[in-house]
CSV table of C-alpha atoms in Angstrom, one decimal:
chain,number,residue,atom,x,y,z
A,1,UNK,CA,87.9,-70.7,78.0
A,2,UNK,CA,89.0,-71.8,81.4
A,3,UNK,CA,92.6,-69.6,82.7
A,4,UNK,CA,94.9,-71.2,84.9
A,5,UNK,CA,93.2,-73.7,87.3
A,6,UNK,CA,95.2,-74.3,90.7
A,7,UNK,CA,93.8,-76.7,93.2
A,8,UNK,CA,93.3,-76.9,95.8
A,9,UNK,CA,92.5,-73.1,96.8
A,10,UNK,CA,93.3,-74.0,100.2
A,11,UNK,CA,95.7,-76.6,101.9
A,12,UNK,CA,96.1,-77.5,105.5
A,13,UNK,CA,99.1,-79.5,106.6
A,14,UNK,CA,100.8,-80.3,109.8
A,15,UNK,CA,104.5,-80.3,109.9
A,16,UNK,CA,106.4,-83.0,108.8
A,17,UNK,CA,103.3,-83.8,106.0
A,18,UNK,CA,104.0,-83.7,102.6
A,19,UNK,CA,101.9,-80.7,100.4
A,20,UNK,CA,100.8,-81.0,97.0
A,21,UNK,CA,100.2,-78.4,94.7
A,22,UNK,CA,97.9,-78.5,91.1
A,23,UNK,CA,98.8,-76.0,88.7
A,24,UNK,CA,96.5,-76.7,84.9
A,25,UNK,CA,98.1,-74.2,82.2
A,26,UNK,CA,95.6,-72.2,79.9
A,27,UNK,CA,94.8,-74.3,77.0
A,28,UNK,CA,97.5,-74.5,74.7
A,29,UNK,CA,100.2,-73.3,76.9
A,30,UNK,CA,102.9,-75.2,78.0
A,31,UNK,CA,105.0,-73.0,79.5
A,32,UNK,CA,104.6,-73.0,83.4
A,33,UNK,CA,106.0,-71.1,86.3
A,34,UNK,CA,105.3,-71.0,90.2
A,35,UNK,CA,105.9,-68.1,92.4
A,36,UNK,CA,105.3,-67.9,96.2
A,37,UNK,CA,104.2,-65.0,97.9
A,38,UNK,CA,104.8,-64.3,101.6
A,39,UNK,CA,102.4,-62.3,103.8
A,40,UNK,CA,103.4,-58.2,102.7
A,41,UNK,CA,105.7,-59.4,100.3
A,42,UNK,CA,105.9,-60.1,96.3
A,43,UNK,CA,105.9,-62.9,94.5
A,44,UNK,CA,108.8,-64.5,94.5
A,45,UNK,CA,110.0,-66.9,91.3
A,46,UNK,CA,110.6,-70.7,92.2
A,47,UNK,CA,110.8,-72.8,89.0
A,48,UNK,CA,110.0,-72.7,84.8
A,49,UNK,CA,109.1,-75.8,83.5
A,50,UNK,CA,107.9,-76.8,79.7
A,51,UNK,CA,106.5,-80.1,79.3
A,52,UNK,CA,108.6,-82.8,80.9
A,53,UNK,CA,111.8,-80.2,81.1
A,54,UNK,CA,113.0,-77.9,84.0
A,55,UNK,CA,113.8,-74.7,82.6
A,56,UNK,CA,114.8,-72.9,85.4
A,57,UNK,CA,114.8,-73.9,89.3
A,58,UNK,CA,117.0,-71.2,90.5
A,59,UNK,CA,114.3,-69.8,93.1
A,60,UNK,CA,113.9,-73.4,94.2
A,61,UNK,CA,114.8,-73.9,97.8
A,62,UNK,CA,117.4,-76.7,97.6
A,63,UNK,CA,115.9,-79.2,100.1
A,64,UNK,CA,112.3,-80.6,100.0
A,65,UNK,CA,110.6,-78.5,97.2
A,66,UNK,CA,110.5,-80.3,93.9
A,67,UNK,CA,108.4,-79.5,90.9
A,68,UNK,CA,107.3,-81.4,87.5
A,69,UNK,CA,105.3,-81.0,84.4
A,70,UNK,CA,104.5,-84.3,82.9
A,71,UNK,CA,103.4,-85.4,79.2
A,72,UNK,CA,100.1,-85.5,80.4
A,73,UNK,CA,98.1,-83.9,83.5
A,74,UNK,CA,98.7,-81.2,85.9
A,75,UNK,CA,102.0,-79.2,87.1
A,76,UNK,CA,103.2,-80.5,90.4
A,77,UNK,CA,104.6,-78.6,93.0
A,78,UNK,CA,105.7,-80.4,95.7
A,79,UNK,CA,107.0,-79.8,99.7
A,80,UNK,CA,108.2,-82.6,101.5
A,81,UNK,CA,108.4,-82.3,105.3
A,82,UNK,CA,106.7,-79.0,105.6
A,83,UNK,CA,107.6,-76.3,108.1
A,84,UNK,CA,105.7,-73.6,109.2
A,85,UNK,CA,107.9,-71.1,106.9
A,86,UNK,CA,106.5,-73.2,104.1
A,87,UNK,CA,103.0,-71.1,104.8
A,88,UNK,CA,102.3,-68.6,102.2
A,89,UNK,CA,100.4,-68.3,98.4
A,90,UNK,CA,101.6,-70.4,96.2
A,91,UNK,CA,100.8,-68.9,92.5
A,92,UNK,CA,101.2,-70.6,88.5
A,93,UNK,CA,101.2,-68.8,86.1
A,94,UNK,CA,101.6,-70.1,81.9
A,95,UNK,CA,102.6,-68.8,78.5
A,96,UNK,CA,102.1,-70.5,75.4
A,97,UNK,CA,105.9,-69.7,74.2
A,98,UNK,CA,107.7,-68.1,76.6
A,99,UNK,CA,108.1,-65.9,74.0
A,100,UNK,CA,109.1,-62.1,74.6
A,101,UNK,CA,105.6,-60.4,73.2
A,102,UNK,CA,103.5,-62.9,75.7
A,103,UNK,CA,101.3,-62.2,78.8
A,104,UNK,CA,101.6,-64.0,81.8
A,105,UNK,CA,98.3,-65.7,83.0
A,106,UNK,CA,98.0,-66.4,86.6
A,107,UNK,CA,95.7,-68.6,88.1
A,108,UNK,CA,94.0,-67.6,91.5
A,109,UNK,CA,96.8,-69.7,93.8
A,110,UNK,CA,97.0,-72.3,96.5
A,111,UNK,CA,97.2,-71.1,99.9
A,112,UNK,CA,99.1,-73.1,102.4
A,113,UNK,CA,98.4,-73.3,106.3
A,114,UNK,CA,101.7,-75.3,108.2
A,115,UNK,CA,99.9,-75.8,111.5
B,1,UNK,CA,118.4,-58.5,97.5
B,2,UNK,CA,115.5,-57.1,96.6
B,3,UNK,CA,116.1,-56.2,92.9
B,4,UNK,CA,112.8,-54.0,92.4
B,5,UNK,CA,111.8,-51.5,95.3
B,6,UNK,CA,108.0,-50.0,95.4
B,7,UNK,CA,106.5,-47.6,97.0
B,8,UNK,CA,104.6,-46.6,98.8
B,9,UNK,CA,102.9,-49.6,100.7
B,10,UNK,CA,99.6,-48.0,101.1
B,11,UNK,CA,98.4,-45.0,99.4
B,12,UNK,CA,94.5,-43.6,99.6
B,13,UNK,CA,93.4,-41.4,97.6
B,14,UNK,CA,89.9,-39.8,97.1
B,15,UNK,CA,87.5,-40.8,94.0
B,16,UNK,CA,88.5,-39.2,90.8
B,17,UNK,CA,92.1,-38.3,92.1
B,18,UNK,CA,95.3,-39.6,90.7
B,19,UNK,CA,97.2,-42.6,92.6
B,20,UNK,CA,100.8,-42.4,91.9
B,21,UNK,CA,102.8,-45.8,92.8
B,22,UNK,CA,106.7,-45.5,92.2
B,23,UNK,CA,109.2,-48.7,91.7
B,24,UNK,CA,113.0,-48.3,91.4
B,25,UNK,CA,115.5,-51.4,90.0
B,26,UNK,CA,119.0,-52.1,89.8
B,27,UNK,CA,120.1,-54.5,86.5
B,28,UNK,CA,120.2,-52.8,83.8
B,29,UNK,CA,119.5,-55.9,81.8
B,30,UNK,CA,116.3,-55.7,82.5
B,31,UNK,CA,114.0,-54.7,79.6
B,32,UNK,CA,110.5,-55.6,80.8
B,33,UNK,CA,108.5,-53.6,83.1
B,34,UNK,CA,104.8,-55.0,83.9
B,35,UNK,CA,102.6,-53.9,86.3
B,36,UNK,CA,99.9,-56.3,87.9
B,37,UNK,CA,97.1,-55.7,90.0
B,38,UNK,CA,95.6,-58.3,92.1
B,39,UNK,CA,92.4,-58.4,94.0
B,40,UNK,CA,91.6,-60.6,97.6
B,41,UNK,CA,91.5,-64.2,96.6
B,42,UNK,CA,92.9,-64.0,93.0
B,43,UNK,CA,96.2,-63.7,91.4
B,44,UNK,CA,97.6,-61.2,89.6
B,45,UNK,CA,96.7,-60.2,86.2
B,46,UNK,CA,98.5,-57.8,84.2
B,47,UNK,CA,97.5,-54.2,83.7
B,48,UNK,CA,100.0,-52.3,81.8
B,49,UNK,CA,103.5,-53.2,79.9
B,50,UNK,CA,106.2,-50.6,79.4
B,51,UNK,CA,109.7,-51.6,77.1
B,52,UNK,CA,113.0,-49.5,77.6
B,53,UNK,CA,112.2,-47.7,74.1
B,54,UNK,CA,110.2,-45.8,75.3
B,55,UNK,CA,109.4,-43.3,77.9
B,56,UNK,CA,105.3,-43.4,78.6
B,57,UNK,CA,102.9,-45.8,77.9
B,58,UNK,CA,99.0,-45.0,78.4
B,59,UNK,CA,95.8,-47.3,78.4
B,60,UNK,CA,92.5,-45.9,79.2
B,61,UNK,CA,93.3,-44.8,82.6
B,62,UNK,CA,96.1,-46.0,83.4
B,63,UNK,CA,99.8,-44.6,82.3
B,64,UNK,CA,103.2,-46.3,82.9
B,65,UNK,CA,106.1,-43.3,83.5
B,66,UNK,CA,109.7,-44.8,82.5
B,67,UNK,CA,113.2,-42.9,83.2
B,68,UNK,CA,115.9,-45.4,81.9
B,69,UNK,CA,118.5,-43.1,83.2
B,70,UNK,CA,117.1,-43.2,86.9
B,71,UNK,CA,115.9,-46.8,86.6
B,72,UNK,CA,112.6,-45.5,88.1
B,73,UNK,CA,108.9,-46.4,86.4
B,74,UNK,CA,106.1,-45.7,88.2
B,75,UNK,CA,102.1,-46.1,87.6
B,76,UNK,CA,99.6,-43.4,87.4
B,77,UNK,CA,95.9,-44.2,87.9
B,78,UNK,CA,93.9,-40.8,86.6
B,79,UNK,CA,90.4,-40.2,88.0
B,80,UNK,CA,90.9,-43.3,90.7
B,81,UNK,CA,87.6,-45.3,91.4
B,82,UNK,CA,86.7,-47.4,94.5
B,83,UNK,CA,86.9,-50.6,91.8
B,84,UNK,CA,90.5,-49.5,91.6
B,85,UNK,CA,91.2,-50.7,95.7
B,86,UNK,CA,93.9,-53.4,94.8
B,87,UNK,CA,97.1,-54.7,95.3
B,88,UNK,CA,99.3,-53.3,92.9
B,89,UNK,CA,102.5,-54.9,91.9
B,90,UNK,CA,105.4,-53.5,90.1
B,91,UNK,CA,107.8,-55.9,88.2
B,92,UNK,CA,111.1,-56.0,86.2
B,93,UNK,CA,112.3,-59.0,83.8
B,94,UNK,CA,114.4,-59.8,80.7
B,95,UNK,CA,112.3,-60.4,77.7
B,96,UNK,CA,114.2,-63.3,76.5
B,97,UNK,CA,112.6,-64.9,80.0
B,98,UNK,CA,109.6,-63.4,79.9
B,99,UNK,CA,108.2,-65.3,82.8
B,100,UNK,CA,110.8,-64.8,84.8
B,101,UNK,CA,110.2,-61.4,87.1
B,102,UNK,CA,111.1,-59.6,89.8
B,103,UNK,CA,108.6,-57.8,91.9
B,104,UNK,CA,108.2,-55.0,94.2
B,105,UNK,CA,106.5,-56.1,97.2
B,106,UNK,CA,103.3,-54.2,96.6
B,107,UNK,CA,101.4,-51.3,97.2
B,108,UNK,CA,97.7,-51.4,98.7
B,109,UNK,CA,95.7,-49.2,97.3
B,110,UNK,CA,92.5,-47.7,99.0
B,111,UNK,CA,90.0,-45.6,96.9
B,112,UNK,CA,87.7,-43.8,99.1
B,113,UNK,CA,84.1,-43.0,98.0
């Protein structure tokens, strides 16, 4: 019973590349949500997405972030045009509803290096 | 804004002592208070849950403390253990969007042998 799978663990990019993050709910969940967590900080909420719908982007920087959940396959977060900022721990985390009496499953995160 | 303060951001305690970590919020719409702890490499996974209805919660060793009035909650860990050194994460949310939290920005905590 695999939780939720992020990959890859561990991203390089230079500035100006594009990064792409893999976020596989738990089985049977199709409620997703991506946080980012700066060095001494808590996680901070970026976007909610069901399948093929944005919920929620309001923690969404406005300019090159972008994030979907398709029919089939992965959650995709993507950063266009990275920046050194960009670098931190990007975490998923699923529910099955959303629903008020749910846990939230986190997966083990993506951390990404802006050299 | 930071719409859930912790503290503190390190606390070490001996074995078999109590670690106490405090957090403090602002809206009072929130009606969800988790707590997560989260070790090197791995993300967080919830410990312990606490509602507004009530005012303590307990499992195993582990006891969430709630004063609505304050808009305080804080963790107690009884009889700490050195598999206890973790991040610990207090958070604050609506229900309705459960996924949606705030957190506090973490306290490390050290459990010395």
């Amino acid at each position: 019973n695999a939780g939720v799978m992020q990959n890859p663990r561990h991203l390089v990019r230079r500035r100006g590349q594009e990064a792409r993050l893999r976020c596989s709910p738990m089985k049977g969940h199709s409620h997703v949500y991506w946080y980012r967590q700066l060095p001494e900080e808590g996680l901070k909420f970026m976007v909610y997405l069901q399948k093929e719908n944005i919920i929620d982007e309001s923690g969404m920087p406005k300019e090159r972030f972008s994030a979907e959940f398709p029919k089939e396959g992965p959650s995709i977060l993507r950063i266009q045009q990275v920046v050194r900022g960009d670098s931190a721990a990007y975490f998923c985390a699923s529910t099955a509803t959303g629903g008020t009496n749910e846990k939230l499953f986190f997966g083990s995160g993506t951390q990404l290096s802006v050299l | 804004q930071q719409q859930v303060k912790q503290s503190p951001q390190s606390l070490i305690v001996q074995k078999g002592g109590i670690s106490i970590i405090n957090c403090a919020y602002e809206n009072t719409a929130f009606d969800y208070f988790p707590w997560y702890q989260q070790f090197p490499g791995k993300g967080p996974a919830l410990l312990i849950a606490i509602r507004p209805d009530v005012s303590e919660k307990k499992e195993g060793r582990f006891t969430i403390s709630f004063n609505k009035s304050a808009k305080q909650f804080s963790l107690h860990i009884m009889d700490s253990q050195p598999g206890d050194s973790a991040t610990y994460f207090c958070a604050a949310g609506r229900g309705s969007t459960l996924g949606r939290l705030y957190f506090g920005r973490g306290t490390q905590l050290t459990v010395w042998p």
